[in-house]
PDB file of C-alpha atoms and ligand atoms in Angstrom:
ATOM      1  CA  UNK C   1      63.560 117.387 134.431  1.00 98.00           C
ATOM      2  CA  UNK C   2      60.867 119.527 134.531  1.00 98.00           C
ATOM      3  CA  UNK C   3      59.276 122.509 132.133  1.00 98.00           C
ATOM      4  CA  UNK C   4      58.521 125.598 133.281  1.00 98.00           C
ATOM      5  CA  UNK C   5      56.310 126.576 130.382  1.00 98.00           C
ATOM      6  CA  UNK C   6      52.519 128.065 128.978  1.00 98.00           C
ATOM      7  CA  UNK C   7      50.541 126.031 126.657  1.00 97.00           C
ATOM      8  CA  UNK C   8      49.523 128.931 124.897  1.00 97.00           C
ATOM      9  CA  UNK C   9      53.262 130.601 124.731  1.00 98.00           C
ATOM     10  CA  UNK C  10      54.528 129.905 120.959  1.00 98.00           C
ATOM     11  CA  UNK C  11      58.297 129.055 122.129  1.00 98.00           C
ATOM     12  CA  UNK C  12      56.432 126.545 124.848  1.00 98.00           C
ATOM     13  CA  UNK C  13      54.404 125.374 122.127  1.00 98.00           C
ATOM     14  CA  UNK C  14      57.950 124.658 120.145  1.00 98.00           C
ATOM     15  CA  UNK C  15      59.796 122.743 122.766  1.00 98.00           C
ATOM     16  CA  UNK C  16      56.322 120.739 123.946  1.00 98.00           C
ATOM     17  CA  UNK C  17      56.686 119.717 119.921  1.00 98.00           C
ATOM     18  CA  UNK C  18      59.973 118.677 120.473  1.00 98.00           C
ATOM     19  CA  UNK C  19      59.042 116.599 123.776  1.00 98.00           C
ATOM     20  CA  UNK C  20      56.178 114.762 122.346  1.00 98.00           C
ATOM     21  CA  UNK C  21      57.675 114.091 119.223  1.00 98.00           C
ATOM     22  CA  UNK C  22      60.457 112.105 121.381  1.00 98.00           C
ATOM     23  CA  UNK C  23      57.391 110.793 123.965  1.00 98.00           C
ATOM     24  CA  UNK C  24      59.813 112.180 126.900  1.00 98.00           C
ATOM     25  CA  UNK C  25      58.708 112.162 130.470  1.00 97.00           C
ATOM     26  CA  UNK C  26      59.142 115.541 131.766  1.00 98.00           C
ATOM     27  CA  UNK C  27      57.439 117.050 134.702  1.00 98.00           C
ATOM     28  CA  UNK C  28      56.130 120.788 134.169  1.00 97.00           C
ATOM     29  CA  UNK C  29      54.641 123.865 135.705  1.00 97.00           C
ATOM     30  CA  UNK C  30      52.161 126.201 133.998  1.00 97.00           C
ATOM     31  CA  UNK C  31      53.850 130.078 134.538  1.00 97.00           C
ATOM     32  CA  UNK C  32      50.785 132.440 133.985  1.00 95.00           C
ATOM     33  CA  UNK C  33      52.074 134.968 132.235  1.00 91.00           C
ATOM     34  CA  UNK C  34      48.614 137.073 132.174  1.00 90.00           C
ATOM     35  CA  UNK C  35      49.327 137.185 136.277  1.00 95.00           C
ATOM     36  CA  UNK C  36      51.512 139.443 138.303  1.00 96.00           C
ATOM     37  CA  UNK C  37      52.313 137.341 140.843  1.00 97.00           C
ATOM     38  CA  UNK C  38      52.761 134.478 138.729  1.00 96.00           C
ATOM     39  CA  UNK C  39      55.291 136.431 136.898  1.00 97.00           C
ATOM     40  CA  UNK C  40      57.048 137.541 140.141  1.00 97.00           C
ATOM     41  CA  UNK C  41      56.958 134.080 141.597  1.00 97.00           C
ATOM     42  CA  UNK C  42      58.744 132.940 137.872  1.00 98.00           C
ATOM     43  CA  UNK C  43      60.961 135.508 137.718  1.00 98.00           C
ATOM     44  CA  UNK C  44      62.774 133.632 141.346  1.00 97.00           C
ATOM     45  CA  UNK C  45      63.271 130.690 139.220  1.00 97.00           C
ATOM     46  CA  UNK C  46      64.427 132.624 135.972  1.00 98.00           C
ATOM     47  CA  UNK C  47      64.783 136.308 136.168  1.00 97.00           C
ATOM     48  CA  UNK C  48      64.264 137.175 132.720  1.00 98.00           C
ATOM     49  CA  UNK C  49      60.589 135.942 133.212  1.00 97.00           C
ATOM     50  CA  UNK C  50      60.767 134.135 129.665  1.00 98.00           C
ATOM     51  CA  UNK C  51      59.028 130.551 129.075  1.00 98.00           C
ATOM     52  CA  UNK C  52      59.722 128.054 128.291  1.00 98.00           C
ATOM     53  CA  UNK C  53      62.936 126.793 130.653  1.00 98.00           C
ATOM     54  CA  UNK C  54      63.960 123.486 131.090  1.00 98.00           C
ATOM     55  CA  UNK C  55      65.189 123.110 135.105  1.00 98.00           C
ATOM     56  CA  UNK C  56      67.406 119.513 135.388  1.00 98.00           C
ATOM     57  CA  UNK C  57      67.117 117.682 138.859  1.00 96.00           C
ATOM     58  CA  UNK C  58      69.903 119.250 140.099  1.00 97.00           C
ATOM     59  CA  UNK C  59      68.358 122.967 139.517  1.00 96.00           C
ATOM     60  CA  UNK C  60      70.272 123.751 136.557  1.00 97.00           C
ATOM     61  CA  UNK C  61      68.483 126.143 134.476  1.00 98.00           C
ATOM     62  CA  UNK C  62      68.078 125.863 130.298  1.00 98.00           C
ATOM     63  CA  UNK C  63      65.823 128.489 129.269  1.00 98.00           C
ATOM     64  CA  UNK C  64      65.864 129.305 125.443  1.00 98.00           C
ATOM     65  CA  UNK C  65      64.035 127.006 123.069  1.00 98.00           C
ATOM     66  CA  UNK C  66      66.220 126.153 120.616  1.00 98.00           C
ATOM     67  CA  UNK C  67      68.724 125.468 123.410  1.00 98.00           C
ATOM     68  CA  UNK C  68      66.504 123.568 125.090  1.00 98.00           C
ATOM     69  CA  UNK C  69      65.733 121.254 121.506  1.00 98.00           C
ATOM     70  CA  UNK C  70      69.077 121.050 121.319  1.00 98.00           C
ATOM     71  CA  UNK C  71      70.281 119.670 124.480  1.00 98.00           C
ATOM     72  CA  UNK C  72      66.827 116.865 124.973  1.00 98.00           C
ATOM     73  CA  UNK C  73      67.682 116.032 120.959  1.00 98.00           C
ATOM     74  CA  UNK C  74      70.036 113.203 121.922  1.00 98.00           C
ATOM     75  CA  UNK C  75      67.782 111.843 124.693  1.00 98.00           C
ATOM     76  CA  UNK C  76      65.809 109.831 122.618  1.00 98.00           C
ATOM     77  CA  UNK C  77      64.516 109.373 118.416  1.00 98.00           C
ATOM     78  CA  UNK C  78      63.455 111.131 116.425  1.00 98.00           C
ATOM     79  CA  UNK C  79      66.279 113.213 116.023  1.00 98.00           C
ATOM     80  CA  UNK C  80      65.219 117.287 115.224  1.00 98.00           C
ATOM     81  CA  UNK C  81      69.029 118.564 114.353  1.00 98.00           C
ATOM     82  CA  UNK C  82      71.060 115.910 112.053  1.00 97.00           C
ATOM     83  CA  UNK C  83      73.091 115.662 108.811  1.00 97.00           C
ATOM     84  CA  UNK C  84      76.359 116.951 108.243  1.00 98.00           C
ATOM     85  CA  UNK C  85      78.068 120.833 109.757  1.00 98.00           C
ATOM     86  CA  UNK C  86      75.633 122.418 106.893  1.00 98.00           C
ATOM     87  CA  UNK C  87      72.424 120.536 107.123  1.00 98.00           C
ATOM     88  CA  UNK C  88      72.642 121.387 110.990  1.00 98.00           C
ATOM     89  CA  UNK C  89      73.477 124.910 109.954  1.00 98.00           C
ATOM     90  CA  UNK C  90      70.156 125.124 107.530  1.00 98.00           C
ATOM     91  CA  UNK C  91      68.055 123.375 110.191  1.00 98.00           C
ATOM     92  CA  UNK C  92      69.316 126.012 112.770  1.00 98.00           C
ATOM     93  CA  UNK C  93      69.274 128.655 110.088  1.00 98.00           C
ATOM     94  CA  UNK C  94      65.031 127.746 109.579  1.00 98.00           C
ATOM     95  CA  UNK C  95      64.048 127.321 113.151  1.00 98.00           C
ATOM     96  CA  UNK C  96      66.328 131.541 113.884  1.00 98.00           C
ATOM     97  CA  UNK C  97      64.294 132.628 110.897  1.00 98.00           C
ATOM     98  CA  UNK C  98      60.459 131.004 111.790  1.00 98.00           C
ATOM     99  CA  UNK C  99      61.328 132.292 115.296  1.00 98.00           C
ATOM    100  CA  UNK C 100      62.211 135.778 114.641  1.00 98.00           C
ATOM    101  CA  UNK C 101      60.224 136.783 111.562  1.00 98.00           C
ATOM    102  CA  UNK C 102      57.155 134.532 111.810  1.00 98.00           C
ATOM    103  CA  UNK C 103      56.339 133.882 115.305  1.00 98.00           C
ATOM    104  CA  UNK C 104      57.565 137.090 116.623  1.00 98.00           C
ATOM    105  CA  UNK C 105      55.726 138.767 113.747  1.00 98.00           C
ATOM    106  CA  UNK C 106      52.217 136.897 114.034  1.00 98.00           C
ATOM    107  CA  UNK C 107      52.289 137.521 117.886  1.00 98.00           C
ATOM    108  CA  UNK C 108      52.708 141.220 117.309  1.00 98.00           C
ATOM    109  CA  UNK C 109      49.581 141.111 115.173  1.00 98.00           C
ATOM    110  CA  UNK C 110      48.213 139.313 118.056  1.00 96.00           C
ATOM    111  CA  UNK C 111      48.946 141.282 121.119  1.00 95.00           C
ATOM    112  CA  UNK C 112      48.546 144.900 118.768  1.00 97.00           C
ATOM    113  CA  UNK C 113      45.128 143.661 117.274  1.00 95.00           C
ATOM    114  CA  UNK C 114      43.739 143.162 120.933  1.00 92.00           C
ATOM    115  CA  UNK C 115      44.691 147.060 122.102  1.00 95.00           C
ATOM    116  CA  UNK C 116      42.270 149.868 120.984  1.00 96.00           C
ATOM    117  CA  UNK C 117      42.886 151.331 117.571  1.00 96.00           C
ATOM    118  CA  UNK C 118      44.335 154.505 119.184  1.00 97.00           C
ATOM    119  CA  UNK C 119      47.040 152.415 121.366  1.00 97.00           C
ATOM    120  CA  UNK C 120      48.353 150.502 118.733  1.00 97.00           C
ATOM    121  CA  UNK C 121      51.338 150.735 117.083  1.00 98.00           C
ATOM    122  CA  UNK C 122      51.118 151.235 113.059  1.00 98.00           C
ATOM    123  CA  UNK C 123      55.591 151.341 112.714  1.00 98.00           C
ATOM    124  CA  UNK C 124      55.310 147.758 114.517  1.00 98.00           C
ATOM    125  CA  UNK C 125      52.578 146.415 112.263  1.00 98.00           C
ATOM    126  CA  UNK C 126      53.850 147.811 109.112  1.00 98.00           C
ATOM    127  CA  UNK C 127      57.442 146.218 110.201  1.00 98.00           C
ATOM    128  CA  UNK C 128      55.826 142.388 111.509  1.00 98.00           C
ATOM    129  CA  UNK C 129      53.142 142.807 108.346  1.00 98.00           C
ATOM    130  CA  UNK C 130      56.454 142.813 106.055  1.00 98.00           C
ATOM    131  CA  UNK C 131      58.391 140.341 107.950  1.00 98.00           C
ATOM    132  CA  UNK C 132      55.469 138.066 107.522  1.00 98.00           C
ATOM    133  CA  UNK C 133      54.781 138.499 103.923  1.00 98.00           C
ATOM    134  CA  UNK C 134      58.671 138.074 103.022  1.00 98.00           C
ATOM    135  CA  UNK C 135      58.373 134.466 105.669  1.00 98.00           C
ATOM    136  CA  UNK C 136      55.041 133.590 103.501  1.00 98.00           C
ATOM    137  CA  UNK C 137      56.543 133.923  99.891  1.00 98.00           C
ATOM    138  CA  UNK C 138      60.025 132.266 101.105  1.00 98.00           C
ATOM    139  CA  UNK C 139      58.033 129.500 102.697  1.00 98.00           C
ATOM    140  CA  UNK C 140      55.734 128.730  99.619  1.00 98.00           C
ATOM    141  CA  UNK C 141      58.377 128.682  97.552  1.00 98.00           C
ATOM    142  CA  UNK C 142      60.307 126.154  99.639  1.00 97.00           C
ATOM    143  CA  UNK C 143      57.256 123.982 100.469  1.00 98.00           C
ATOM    144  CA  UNK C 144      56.811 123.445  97.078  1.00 97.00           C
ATOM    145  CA  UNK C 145      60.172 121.520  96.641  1.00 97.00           C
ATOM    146  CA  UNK C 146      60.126 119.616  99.970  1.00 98.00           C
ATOM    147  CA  UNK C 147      57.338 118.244 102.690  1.00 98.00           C
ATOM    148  CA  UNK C 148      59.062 119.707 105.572  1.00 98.00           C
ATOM    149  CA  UNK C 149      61.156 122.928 106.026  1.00 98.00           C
ATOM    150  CA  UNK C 150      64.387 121.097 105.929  1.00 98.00           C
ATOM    151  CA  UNK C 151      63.858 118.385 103.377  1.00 98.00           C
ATOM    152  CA  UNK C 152      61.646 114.716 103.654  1.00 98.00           C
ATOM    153  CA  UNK C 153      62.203 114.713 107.485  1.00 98.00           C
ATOM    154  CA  UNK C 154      60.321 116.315 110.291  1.00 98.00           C
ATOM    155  CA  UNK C 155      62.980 118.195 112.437  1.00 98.00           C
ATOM    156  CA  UNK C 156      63.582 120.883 114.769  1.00 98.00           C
ATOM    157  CA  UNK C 157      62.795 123.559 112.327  1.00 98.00           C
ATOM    158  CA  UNK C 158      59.437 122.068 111.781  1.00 98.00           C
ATOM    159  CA  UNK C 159      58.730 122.200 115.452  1.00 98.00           C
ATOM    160  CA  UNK C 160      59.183 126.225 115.468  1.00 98.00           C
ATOM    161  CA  UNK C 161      56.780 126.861 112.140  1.00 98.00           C
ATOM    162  CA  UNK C 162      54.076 125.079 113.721  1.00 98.00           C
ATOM    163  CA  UNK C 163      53.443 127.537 116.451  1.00 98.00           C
ATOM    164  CA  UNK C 164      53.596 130.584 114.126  1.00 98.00           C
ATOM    165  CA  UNK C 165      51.228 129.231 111.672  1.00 98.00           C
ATOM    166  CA  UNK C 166      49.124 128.369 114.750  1.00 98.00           C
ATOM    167  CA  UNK C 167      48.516 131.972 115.254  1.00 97.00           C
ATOM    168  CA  UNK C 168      48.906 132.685 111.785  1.00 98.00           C
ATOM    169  CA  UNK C 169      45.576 131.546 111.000  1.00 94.00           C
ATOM    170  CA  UNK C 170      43.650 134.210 113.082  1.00 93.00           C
ATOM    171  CA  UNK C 171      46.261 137.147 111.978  1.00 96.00           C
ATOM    172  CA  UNK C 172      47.764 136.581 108.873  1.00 98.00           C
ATOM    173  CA  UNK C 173      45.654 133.989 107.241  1.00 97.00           C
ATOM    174  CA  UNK C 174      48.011 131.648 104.430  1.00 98.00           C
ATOM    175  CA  UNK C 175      44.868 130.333 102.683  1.00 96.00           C
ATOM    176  CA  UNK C 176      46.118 131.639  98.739  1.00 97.00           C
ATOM    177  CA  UNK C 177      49.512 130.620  99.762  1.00 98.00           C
ATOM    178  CA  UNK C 178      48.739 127.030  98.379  1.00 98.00           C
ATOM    179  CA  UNK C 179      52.024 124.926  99.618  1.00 98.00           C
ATOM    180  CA  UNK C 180      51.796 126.522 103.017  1.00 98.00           C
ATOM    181  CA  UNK C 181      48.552 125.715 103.268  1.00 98.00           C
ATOM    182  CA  UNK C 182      49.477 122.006 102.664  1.00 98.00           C
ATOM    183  CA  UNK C 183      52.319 121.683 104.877  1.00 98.00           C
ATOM    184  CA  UNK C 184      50.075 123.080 107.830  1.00 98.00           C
ATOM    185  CA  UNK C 185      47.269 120.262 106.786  1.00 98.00           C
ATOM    186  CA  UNK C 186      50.718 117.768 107.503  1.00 98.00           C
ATOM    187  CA  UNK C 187      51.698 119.515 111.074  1.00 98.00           C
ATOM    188  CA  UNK C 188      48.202 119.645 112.344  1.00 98.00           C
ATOM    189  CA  UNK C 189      48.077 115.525 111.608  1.00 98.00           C
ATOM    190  CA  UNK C 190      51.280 115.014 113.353  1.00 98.00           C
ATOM    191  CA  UNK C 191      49.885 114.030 116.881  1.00 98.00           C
ATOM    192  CA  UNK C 192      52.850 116.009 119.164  1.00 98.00           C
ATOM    193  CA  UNK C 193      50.872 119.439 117.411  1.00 98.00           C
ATOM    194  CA  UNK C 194      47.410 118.300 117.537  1.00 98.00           C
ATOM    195  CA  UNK C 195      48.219 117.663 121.449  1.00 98.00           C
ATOM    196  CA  UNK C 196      50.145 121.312 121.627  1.00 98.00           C
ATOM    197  CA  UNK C 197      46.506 122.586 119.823  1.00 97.00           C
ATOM    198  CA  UNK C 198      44.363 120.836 122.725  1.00 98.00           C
ATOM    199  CA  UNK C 199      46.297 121.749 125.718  1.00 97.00           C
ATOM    200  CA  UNK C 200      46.159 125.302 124.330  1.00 97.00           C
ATOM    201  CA  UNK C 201      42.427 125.703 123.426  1.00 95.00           C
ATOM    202  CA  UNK C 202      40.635 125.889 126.671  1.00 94.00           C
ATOM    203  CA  UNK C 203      42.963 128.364 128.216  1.00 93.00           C
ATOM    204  CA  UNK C 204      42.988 130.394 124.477  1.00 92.00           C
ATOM    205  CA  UNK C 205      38.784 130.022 124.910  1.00 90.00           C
ATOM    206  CA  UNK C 206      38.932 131.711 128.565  1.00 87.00           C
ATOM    207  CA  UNK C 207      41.264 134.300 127.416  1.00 82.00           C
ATOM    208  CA  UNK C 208      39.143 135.578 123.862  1.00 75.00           C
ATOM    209  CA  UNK C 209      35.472 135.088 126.128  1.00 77.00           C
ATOM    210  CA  UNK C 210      37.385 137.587 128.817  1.00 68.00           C
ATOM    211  CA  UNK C 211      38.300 139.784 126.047  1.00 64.00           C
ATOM    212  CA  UNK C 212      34.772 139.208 124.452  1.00 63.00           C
ATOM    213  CA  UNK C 213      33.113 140.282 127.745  1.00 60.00           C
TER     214      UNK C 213
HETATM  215  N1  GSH K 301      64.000 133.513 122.666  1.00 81.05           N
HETATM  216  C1  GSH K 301      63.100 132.930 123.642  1.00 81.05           C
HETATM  217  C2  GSH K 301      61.779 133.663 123.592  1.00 81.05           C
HETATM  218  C3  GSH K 301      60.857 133.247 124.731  1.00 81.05           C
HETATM  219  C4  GSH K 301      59.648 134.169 124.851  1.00 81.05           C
HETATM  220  O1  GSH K 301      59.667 135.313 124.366  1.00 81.05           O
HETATM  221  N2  GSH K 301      58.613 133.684 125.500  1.00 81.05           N
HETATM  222  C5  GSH K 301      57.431 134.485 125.729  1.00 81.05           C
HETATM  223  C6  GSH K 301      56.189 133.619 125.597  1.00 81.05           C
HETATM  224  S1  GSH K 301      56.027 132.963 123.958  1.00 81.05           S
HETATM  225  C7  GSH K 301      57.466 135.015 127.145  1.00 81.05           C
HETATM  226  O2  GSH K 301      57.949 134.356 128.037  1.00 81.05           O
HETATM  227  N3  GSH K 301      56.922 136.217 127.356  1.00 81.05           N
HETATM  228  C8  GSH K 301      56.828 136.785 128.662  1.00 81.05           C
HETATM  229  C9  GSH K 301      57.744 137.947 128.855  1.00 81.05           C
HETATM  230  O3  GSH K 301      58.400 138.375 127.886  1.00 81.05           O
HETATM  231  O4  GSH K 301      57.805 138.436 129.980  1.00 81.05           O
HETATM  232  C10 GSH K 301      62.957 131.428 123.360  1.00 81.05           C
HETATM  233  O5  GSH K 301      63.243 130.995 122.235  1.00 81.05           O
HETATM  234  O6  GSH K 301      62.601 130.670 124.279  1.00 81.05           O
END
């Protein structure tokens, strides 16, 4: 199988996670989403021009990152989704929420914070701003009952936090939000998101020196 995917992408980020977590062999391609014809050359494999994608050896495409957790989760241990119809549910439920209202949020800090003043977009910064403080206080409370965001176990859900509190740090920083703060300290040791971190920082270096210059 093999990963279409960006090391700096947050969903990539998610499903590479997922992949090291299980030490799966998986061969990949970097999509450049910063180039045109990168993007144009992607968008013959997947029209919708999203990473990551997961393409099986006989072409079949599974784009979507949750999807694509889902269907490598019984390929080998640890297992990210388990428990019984309603644990799976509140596993799913967590990795939706961290997806829509964290990591969508932070990267709209992201992407807004690197346009002009005059470009950006203060209704889309009030409305990821919120989305983030409402994640942050649901979070802290639930990090203070539990290591991980389903319970004593590392699983799927954990896999889509870590990319949003990746980011997190630069835009929305978590520091007097004491129980997030720990639980990051425990996905930064893990060594599937300490690899995610190094893969990502040379191409993240390029990318704020380009913007620098
Ligand atoms: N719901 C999708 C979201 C994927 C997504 O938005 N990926 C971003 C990178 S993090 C992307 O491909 N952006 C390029 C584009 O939208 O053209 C998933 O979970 O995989």
């Amino acid at each position: 199988m093999k990963l279409y995917y960006n090391p700096i992408s947050t969903y990539s980020q998610k499903v590479l996670i997922a992949m090291y977590e299980k030490g799966l062999d998986f061969d990949s391609e970097i999509v450049n989403l910063m180039d045109a014809d990168s993007r144009a050359q992607y968008r013959e494999v997947y029209p919708l021009g999203k990473v990551p994608c997961l393409q099986l050896e006989d072409g079949h495409l599974i784009p979507e990152s949750s999807i694509i957790v889902e269907y490598i989760d019984p390929m080998a241990k640890p297992t990210l989704i388990k428990g019984d119809a309603d644990e799976r549910r509140r596993i799913r439920f967590k990795d939706r929420v961290f997806d829509l209202y964290l990591n969508d949020a932070v990267v709209t800090l992201l992407f807004q914070g690197m346009k002009p003043e005059s470009e950006q977009d203060p209704e889309r910064i009030e409305k990821a701003k919120f989305h983030i403080a409402t994640m942050y206080s649901f979070m802290e409370n639930e990090f203070g009952q539990q290591p991980y965001a389903n319970g004593e176990e590392f699983l799927m859900s954990d896999c889509s936090a870590a990319p949003g509190l990746f980011y997190a740090e630069q835009v929305a920083p978590f520091t007097e939000h004491k129980n997030i703060s720990a639980y990051w300290e425990r996905l930064k040791a893990r060594p599937s998101i300490a690899r995610t971190h190094e893969e990502a920082a040379p191409i993240l270096a390029s990318l704020f020196a380009r913007d620098a210059a």
